[in-house]
Short mmCIF file of N, CA and C in Angstrom, two decimals:
data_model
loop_
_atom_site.label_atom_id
_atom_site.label_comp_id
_atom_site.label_asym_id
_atom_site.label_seq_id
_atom_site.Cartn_x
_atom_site.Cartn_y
_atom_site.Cartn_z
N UNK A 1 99.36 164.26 -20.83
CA UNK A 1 98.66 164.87 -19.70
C UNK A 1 99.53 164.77 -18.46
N UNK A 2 99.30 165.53 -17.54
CA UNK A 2 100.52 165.49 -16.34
C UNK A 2 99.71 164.39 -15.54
N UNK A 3 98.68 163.59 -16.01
CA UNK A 3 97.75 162.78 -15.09
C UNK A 3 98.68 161.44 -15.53
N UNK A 4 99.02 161.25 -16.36
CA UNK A 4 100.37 160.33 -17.30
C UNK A 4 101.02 160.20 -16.54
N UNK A 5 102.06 161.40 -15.95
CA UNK A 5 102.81 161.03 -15.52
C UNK A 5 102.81 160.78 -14.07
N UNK A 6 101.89 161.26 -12.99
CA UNK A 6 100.94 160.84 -11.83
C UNK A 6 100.83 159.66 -11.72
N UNK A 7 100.16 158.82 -12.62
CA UNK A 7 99.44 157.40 -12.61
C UNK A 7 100.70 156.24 -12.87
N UNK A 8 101.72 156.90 -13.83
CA UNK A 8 102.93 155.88 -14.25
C UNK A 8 103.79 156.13 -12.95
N UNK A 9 103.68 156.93 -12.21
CA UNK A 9 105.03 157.04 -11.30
C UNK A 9 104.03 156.35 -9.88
N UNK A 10 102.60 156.92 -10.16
CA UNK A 10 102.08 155.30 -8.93
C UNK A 10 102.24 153.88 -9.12
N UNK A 11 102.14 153.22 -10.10
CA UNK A 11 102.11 151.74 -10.17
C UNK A 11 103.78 151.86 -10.50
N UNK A 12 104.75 152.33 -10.64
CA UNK A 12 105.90 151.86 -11.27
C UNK A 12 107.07 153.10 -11.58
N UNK A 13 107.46 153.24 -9.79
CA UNK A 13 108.49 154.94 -9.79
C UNK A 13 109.33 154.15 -11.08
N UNK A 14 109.92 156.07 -11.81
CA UNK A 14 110.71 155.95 -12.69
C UNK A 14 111.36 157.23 -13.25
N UNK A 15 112.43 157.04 -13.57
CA UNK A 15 113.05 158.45 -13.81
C UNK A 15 112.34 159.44 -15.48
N UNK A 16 111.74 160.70 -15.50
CA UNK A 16 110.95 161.03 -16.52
C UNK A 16 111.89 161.92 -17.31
N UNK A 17 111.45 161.76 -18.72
CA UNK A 17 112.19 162.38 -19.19
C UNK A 17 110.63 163.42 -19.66
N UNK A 18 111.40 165.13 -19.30
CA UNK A 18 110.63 166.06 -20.06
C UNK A 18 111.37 167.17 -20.24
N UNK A 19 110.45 167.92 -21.10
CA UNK A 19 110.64 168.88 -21.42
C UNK A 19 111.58 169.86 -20.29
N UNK A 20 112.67 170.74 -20.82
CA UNK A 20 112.91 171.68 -19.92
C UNK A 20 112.35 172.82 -18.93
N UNK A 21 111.85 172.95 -19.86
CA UNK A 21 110.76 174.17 -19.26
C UNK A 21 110.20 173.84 -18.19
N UNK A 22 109.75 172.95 -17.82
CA UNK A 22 109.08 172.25 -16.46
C UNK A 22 109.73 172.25 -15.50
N UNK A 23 110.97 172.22 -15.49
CA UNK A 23 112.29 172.10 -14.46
C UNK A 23 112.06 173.86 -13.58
N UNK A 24 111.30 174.57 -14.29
CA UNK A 24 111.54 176.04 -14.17
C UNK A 24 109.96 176.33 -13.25
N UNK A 25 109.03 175.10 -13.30
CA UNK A 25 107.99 175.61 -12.47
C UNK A 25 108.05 175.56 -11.47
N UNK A 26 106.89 177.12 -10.79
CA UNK A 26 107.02 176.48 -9.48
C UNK A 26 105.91 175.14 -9.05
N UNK A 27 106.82 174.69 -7.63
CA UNK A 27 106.47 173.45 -7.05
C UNK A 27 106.82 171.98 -8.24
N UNK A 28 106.04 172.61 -9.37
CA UNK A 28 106.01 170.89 -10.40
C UNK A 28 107.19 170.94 -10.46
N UNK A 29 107.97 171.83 -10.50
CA UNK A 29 109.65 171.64 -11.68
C UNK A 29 110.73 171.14 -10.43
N UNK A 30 110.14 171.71 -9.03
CA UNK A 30 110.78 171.09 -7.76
C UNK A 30 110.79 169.70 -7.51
N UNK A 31 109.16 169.42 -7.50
CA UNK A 31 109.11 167.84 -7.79
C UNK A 31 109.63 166.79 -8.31
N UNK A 32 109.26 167.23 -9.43
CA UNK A 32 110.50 166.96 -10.89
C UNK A 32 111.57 166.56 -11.00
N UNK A 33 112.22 167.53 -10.40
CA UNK A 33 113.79 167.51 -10.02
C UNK A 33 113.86 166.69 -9.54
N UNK A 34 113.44 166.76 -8.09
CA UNK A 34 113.64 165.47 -6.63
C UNK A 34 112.85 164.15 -7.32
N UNK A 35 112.22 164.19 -8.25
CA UNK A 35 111.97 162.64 -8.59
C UNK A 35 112.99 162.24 -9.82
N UNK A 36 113.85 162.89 -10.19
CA UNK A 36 114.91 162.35 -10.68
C UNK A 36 114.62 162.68 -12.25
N UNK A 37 113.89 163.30 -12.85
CA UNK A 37 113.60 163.72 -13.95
C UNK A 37 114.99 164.52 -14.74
N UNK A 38 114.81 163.89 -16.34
CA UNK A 38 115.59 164.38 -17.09
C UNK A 38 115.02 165.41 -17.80
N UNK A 39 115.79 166.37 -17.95
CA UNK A 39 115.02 167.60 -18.70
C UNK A 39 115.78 167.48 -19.89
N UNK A 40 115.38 167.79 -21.25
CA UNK A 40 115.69 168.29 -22.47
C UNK A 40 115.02 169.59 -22.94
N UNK A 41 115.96 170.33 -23.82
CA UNK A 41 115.52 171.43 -23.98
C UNK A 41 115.13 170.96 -25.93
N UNK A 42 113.81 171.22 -26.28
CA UNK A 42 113.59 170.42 -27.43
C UNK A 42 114.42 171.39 -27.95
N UNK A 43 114.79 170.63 -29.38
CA UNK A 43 115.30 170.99 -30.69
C UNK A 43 116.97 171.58 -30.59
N UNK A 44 117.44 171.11 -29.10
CA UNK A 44 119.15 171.06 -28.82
C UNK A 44 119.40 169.85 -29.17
N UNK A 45 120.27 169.34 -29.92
CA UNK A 45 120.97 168.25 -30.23
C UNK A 45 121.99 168.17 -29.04
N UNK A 46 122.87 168.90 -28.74
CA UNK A 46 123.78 168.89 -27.69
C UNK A 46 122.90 168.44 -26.67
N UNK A 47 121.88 168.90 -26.50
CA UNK A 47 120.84 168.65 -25.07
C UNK A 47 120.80 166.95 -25.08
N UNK A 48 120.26 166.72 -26.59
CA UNK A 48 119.42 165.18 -26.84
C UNK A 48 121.10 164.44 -26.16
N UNK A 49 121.86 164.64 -26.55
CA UNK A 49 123.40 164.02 -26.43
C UNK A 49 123.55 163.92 -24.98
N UNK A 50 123.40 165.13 -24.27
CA UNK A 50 123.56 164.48 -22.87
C UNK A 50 122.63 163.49 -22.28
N UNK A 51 120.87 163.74 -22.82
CA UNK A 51 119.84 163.40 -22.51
C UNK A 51 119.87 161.79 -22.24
N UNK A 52 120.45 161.40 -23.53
CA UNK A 52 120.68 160.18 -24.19
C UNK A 52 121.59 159.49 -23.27
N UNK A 53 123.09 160.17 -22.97
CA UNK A 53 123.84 159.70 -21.58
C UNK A 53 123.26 159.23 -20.61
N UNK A 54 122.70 160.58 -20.10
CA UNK A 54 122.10 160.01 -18.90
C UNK A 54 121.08 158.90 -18.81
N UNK A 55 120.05 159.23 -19.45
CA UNK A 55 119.23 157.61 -19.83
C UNK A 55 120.04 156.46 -19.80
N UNK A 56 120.88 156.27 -20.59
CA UNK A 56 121.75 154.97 -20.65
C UNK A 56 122.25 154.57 -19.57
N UNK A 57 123.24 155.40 -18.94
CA UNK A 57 123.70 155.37 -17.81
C UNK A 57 122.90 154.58 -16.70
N UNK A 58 121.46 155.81 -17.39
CA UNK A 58 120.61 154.99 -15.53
C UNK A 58 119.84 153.92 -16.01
N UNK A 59 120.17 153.67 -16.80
CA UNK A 59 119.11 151.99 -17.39
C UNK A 59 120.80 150.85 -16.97
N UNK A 60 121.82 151.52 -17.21
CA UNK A 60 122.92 150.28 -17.15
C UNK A 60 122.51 149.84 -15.83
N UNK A 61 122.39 150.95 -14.88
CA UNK A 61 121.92 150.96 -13.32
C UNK A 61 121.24 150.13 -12.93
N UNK A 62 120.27 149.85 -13.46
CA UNK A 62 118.70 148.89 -13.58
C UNK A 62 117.75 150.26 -13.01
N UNK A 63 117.62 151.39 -13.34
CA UNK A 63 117.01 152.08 -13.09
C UNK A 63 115.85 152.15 -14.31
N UNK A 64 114.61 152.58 -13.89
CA UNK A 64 113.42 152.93 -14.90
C UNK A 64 113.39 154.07 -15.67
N UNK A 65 113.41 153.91 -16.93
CA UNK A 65 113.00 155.87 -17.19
C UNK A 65 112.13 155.74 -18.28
N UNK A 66 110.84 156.72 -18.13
CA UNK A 66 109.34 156.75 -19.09
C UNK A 66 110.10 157.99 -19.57
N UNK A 67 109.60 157.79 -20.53
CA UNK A 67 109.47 158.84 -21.89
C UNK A 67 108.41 158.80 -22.35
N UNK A 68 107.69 159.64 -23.12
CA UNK A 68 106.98 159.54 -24.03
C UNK A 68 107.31 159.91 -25.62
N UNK A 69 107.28 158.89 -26.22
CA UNK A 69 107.92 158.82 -27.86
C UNK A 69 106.90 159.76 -28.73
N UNK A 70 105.98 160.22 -28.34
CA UNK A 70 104.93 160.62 -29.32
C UNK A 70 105.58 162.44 -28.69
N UNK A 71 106.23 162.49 -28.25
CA UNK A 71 106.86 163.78 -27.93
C UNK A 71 105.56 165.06 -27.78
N UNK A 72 104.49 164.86 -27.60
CA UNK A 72 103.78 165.74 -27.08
C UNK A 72 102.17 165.14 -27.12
N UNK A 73 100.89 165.65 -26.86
CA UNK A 73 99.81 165.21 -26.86
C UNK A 73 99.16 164.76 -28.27
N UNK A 74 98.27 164.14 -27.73
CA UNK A 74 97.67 163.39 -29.05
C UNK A 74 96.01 164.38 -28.86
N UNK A 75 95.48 164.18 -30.06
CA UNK A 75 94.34 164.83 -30.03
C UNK A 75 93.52 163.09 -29.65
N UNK A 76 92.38 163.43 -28.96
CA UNK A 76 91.58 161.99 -28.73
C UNK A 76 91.49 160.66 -29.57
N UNK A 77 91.49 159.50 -28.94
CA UNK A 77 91.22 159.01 -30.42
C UNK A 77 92.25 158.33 -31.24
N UNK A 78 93.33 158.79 -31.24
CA UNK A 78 94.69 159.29 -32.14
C UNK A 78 96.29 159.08 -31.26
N UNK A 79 97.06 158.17 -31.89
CA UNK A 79 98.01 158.16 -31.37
C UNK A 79 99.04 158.68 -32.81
N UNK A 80 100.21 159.74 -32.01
CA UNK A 80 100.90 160.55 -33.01
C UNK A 80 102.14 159.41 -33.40
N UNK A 81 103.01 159.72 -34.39
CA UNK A 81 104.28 159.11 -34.84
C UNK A 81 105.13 158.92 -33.50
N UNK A 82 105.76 157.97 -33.05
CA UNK A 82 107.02 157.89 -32.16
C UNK A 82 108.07 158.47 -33.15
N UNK A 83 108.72 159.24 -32.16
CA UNK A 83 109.95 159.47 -32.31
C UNK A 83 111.18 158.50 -31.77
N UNK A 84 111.89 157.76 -32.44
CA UNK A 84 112.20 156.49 -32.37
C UNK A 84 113.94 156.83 -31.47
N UNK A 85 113.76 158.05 -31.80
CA UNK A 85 115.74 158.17 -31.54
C UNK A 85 115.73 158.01 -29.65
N UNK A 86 114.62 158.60 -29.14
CA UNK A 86 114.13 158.37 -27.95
C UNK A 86 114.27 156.83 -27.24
N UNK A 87 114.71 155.98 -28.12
CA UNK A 87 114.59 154.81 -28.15
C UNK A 87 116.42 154.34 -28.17
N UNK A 88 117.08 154.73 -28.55
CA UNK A 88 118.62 154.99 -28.75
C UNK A 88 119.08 154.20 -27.66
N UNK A 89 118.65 155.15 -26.07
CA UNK A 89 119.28 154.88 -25.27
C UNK A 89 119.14 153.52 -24.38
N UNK A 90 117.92 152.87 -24.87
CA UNK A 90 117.88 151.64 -24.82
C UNK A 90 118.89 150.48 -25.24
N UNK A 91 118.83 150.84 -26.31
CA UNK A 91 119.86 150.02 -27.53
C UNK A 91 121.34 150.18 -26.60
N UNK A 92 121.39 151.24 -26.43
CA UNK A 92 122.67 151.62 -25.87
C UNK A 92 123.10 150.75 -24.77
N UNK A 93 122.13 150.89 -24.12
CA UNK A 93 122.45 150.21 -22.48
C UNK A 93 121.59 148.42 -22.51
N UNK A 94 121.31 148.34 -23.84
CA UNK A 94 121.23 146.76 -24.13
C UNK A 94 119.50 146.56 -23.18
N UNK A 95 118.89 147.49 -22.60
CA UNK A 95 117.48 147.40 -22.01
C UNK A 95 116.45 147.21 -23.10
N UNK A 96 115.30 146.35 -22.22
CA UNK A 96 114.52 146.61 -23.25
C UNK A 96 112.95 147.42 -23.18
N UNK A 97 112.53 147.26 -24.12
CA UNK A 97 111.25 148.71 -23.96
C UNK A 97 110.33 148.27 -23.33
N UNK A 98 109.61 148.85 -22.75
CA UNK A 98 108.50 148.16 -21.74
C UNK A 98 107.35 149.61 -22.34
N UNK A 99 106.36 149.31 -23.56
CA UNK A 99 105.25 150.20 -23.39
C UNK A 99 103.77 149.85 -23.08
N UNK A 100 103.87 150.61 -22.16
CA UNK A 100 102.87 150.95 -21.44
C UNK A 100 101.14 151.79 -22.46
N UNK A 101 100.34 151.72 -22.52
CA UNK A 101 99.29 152.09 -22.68
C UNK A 101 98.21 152.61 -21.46
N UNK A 102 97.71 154.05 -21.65
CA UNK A 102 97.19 154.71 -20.52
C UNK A 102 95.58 155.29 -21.41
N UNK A 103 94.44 154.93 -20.34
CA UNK A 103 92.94 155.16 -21.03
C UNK A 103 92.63 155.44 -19.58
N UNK A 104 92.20 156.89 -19.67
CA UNK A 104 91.18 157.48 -19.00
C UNK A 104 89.54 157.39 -19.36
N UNK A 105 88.96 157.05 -18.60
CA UNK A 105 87.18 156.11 -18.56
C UNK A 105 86.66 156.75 -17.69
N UNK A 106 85.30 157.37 -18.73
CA UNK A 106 83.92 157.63 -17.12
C UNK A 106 82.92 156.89 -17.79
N UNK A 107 82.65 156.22 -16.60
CA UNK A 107 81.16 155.11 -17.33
C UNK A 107 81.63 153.81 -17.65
N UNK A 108 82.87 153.81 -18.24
CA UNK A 108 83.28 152.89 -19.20
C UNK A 108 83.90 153.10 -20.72
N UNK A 109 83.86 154.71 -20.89
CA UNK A 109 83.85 155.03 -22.15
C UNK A 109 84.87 155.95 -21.84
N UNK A 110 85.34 155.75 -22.90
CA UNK A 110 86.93 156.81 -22.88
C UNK A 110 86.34 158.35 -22.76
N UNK A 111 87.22 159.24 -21.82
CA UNK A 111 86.99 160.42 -21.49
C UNK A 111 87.88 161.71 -21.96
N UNK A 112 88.05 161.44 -23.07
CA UNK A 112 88.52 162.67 -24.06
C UNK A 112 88.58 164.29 -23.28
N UNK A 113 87.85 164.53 -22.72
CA UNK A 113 87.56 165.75 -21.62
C UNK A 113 88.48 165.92 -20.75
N UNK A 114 89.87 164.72 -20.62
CA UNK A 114 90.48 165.24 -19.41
C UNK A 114 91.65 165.71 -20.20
N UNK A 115 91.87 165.62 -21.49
CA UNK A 115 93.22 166.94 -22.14
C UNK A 115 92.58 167.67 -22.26
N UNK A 116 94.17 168.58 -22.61
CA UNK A 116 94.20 170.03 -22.68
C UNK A 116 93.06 170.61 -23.45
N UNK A 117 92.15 171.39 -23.59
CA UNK A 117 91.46 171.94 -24.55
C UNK A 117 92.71 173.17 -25.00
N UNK A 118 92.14 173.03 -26.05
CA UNK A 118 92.65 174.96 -26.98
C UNK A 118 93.36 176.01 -26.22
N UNK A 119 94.48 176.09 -25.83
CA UNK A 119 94.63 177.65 -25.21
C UNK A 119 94.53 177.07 -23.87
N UNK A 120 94.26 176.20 -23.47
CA UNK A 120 94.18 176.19 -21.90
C UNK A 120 94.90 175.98 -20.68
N UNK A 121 95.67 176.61 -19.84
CA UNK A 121 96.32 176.55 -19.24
C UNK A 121 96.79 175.31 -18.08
N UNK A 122 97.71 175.06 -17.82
CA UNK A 122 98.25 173.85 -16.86
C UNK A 122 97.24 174.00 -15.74
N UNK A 123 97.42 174.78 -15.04
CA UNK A 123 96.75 175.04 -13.55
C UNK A 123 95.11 175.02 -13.82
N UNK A 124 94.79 175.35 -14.81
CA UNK A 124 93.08 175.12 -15.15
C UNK A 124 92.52 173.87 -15.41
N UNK A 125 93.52 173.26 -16.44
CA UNK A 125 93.34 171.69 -16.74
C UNK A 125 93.74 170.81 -15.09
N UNK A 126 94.41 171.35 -14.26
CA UNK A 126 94.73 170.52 -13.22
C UNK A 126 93.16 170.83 -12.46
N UNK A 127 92.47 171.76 -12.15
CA UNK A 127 91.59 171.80 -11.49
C UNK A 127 90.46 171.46 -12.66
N UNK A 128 90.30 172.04 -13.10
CA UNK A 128 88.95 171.04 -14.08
C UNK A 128 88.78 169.61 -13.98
N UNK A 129 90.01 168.71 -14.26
CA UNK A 129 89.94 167.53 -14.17
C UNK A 129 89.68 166.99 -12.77
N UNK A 130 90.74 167.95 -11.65
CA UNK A 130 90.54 167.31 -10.56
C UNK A 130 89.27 167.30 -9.84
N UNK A 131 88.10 168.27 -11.02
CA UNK A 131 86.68 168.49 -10.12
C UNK A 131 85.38 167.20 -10.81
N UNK A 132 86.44 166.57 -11.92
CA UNK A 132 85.47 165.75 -12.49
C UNK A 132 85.00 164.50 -11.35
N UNK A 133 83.81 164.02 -11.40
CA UNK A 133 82.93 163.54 -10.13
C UNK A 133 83.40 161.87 -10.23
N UNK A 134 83.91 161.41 -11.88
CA UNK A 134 84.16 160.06 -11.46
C UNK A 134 84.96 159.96 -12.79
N UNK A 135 86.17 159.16 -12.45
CA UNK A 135 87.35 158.89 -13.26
C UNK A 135 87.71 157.95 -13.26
N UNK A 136 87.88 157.02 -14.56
CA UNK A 136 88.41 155.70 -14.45
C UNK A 136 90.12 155.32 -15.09
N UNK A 137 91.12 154.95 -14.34
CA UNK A 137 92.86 155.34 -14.96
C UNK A 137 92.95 153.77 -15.34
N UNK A 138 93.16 153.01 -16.58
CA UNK A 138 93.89 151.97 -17.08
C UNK A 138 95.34 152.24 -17.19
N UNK A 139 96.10 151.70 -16.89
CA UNK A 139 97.28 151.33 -16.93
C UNK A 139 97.71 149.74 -18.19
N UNK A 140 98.33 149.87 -19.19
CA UNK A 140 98.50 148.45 -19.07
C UNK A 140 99.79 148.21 -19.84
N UNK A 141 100.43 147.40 -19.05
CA UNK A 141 101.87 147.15 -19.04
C UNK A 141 102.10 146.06 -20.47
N UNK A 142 102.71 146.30 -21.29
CA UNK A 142 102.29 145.42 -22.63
C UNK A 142 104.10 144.89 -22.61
N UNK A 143 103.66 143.87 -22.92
CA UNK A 143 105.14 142.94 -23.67
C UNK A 143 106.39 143.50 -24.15
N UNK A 144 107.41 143.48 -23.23
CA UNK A 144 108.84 144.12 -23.58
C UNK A 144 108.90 143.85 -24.84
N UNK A 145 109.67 145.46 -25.81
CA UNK A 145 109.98 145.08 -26.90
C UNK A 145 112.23 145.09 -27.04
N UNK A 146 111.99 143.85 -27.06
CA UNK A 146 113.09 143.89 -27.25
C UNK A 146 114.39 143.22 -28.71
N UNK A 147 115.01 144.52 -29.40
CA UNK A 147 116.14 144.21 -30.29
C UNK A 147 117.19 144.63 -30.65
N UNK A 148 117.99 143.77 -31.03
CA UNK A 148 119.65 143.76 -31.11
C UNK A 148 119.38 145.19 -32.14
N UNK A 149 120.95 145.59 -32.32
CA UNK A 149 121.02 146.95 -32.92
C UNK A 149 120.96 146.88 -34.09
N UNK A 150 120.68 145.46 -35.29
CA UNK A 150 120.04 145.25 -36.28
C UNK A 150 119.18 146.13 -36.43
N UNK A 151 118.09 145.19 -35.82
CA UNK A 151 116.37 145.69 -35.38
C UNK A 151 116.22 147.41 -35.48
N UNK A 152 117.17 147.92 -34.83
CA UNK A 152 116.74 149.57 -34.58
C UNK A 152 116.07 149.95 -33.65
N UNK A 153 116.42 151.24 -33.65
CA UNK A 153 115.18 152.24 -32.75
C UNK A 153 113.87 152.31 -33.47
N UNK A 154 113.96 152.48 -34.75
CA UNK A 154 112.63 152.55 -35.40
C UNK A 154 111.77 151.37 -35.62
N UNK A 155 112.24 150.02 -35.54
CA UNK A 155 111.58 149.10 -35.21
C UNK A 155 110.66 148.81 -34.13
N UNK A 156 111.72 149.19 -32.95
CA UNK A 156 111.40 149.19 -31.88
C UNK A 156 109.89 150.02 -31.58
N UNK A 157 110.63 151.24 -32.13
CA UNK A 157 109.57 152.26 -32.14
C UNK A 157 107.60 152.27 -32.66
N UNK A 158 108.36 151.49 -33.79
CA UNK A 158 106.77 151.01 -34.65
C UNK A 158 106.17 149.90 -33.97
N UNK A 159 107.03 148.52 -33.11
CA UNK A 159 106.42 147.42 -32.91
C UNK A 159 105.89 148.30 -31.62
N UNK A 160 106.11 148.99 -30.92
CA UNK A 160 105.93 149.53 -29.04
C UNK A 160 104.65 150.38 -29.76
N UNK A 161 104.36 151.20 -31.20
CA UNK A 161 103.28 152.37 -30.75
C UNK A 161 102.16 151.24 -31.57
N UNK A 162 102.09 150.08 -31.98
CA UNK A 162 101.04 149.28 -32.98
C UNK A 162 100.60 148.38 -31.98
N UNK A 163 101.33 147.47 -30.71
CA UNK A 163 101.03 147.11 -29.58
C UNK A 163 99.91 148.31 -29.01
N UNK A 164 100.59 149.71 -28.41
CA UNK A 164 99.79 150.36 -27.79
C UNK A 164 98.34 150.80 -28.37
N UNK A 165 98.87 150.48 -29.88
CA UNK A 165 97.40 151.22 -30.51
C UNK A 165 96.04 150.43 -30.75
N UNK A 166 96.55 148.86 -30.61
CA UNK A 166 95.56 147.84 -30.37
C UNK A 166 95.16 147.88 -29.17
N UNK A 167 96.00 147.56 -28.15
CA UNK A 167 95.16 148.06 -26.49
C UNK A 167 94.03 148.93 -26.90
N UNK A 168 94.81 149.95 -26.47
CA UNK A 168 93.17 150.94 -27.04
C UNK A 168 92.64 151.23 -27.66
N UNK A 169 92.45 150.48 -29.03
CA UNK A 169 91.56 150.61 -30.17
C UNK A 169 91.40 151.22 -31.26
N UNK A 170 92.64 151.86 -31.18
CA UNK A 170 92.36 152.75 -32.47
C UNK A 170 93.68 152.25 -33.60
N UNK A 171 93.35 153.33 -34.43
CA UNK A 171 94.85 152.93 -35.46
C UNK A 171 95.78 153.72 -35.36
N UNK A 172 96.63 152.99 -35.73
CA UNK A 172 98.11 153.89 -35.76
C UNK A 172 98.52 153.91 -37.21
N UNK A 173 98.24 155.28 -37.22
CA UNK A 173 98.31 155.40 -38.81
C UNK A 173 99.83 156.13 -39.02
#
């Protein structure tokens, strides 16, 4: 949800890695830019190669950068496979993973209503949500995962999405 990346860049600026296409909107892709965002163009390998640079680079820095490993939305409920190679540039620059877990709440009860429905456009989902009357944002910062290049990205990958999937309750299947 772009509310993801809103709520992670309030408690904890950080450089984002997304999609290309976003780089191309107006105002968001301006933003974007000026907040230091990495764009990839999916399914370029050459792209992932620079992508991967730069990440490293700005982690040698002590700089922050969120990704999201599940590389696109989850249906409610449901957390998708990490994509672990996303994880590379960690290894690379010897950092370690810091995942985060994010639960949107009205009442107290998770609010499934604030993704995308079917077909529905960015600018609609931004005002729908922004008209909902009461919203609750968890944040929660879970236990660096950190390992030598033994361990892997895919280690990494599985111990960071089975952490997140206990936070919020469900399974990670």
């Amino acid at each position: 949800s772009w509310m993801d990346i809103t709520l992670l860049h309030a408690v904890r600026p950080a450089d984002f890695v997304a999609k290309a296409e976003i780089g191309h909107w107006p105002l968001v892709g301006w933003m974007a830019r000026r907040g230091g965002t990495i764009f990839h163009r999916r399914g370029s390998t050459d792209s992932l190669a620079q992508v991967m640079g730069v990440m490293s680079d700005r982690l040698r820095t002590g700089r922050s950068i969120a990704a999201f490993p599940e590389g696109g939305t989850a249906p409610a409920g449901t957390l998708k496979v990490f994509h672990a190679r996303i994880l590379q540039a960690a290894l690379d620059a010897a950092a370690p993973v810091q995942p985060v877990a994010l639960r949107y709440l009205r009442n107290g009860v998770p609010a499934p209503d604030v993704l995308f429905t079917r077909g529905e456009s960015f600018m609609h989902n931004v005002f729908r949500v922004l008209a909902m009357r009461s919203l609750t944002a968890e944040v929660h910062f879970l236990k660096p995962v950190v390992f030598d290049a033994q361990g892997g990205r895919r280690r990494m990958a599985e111990t960071a999405r089975a952490e997140i999937a206990q936070v919020l309750g469900i399974r990670a299947c």
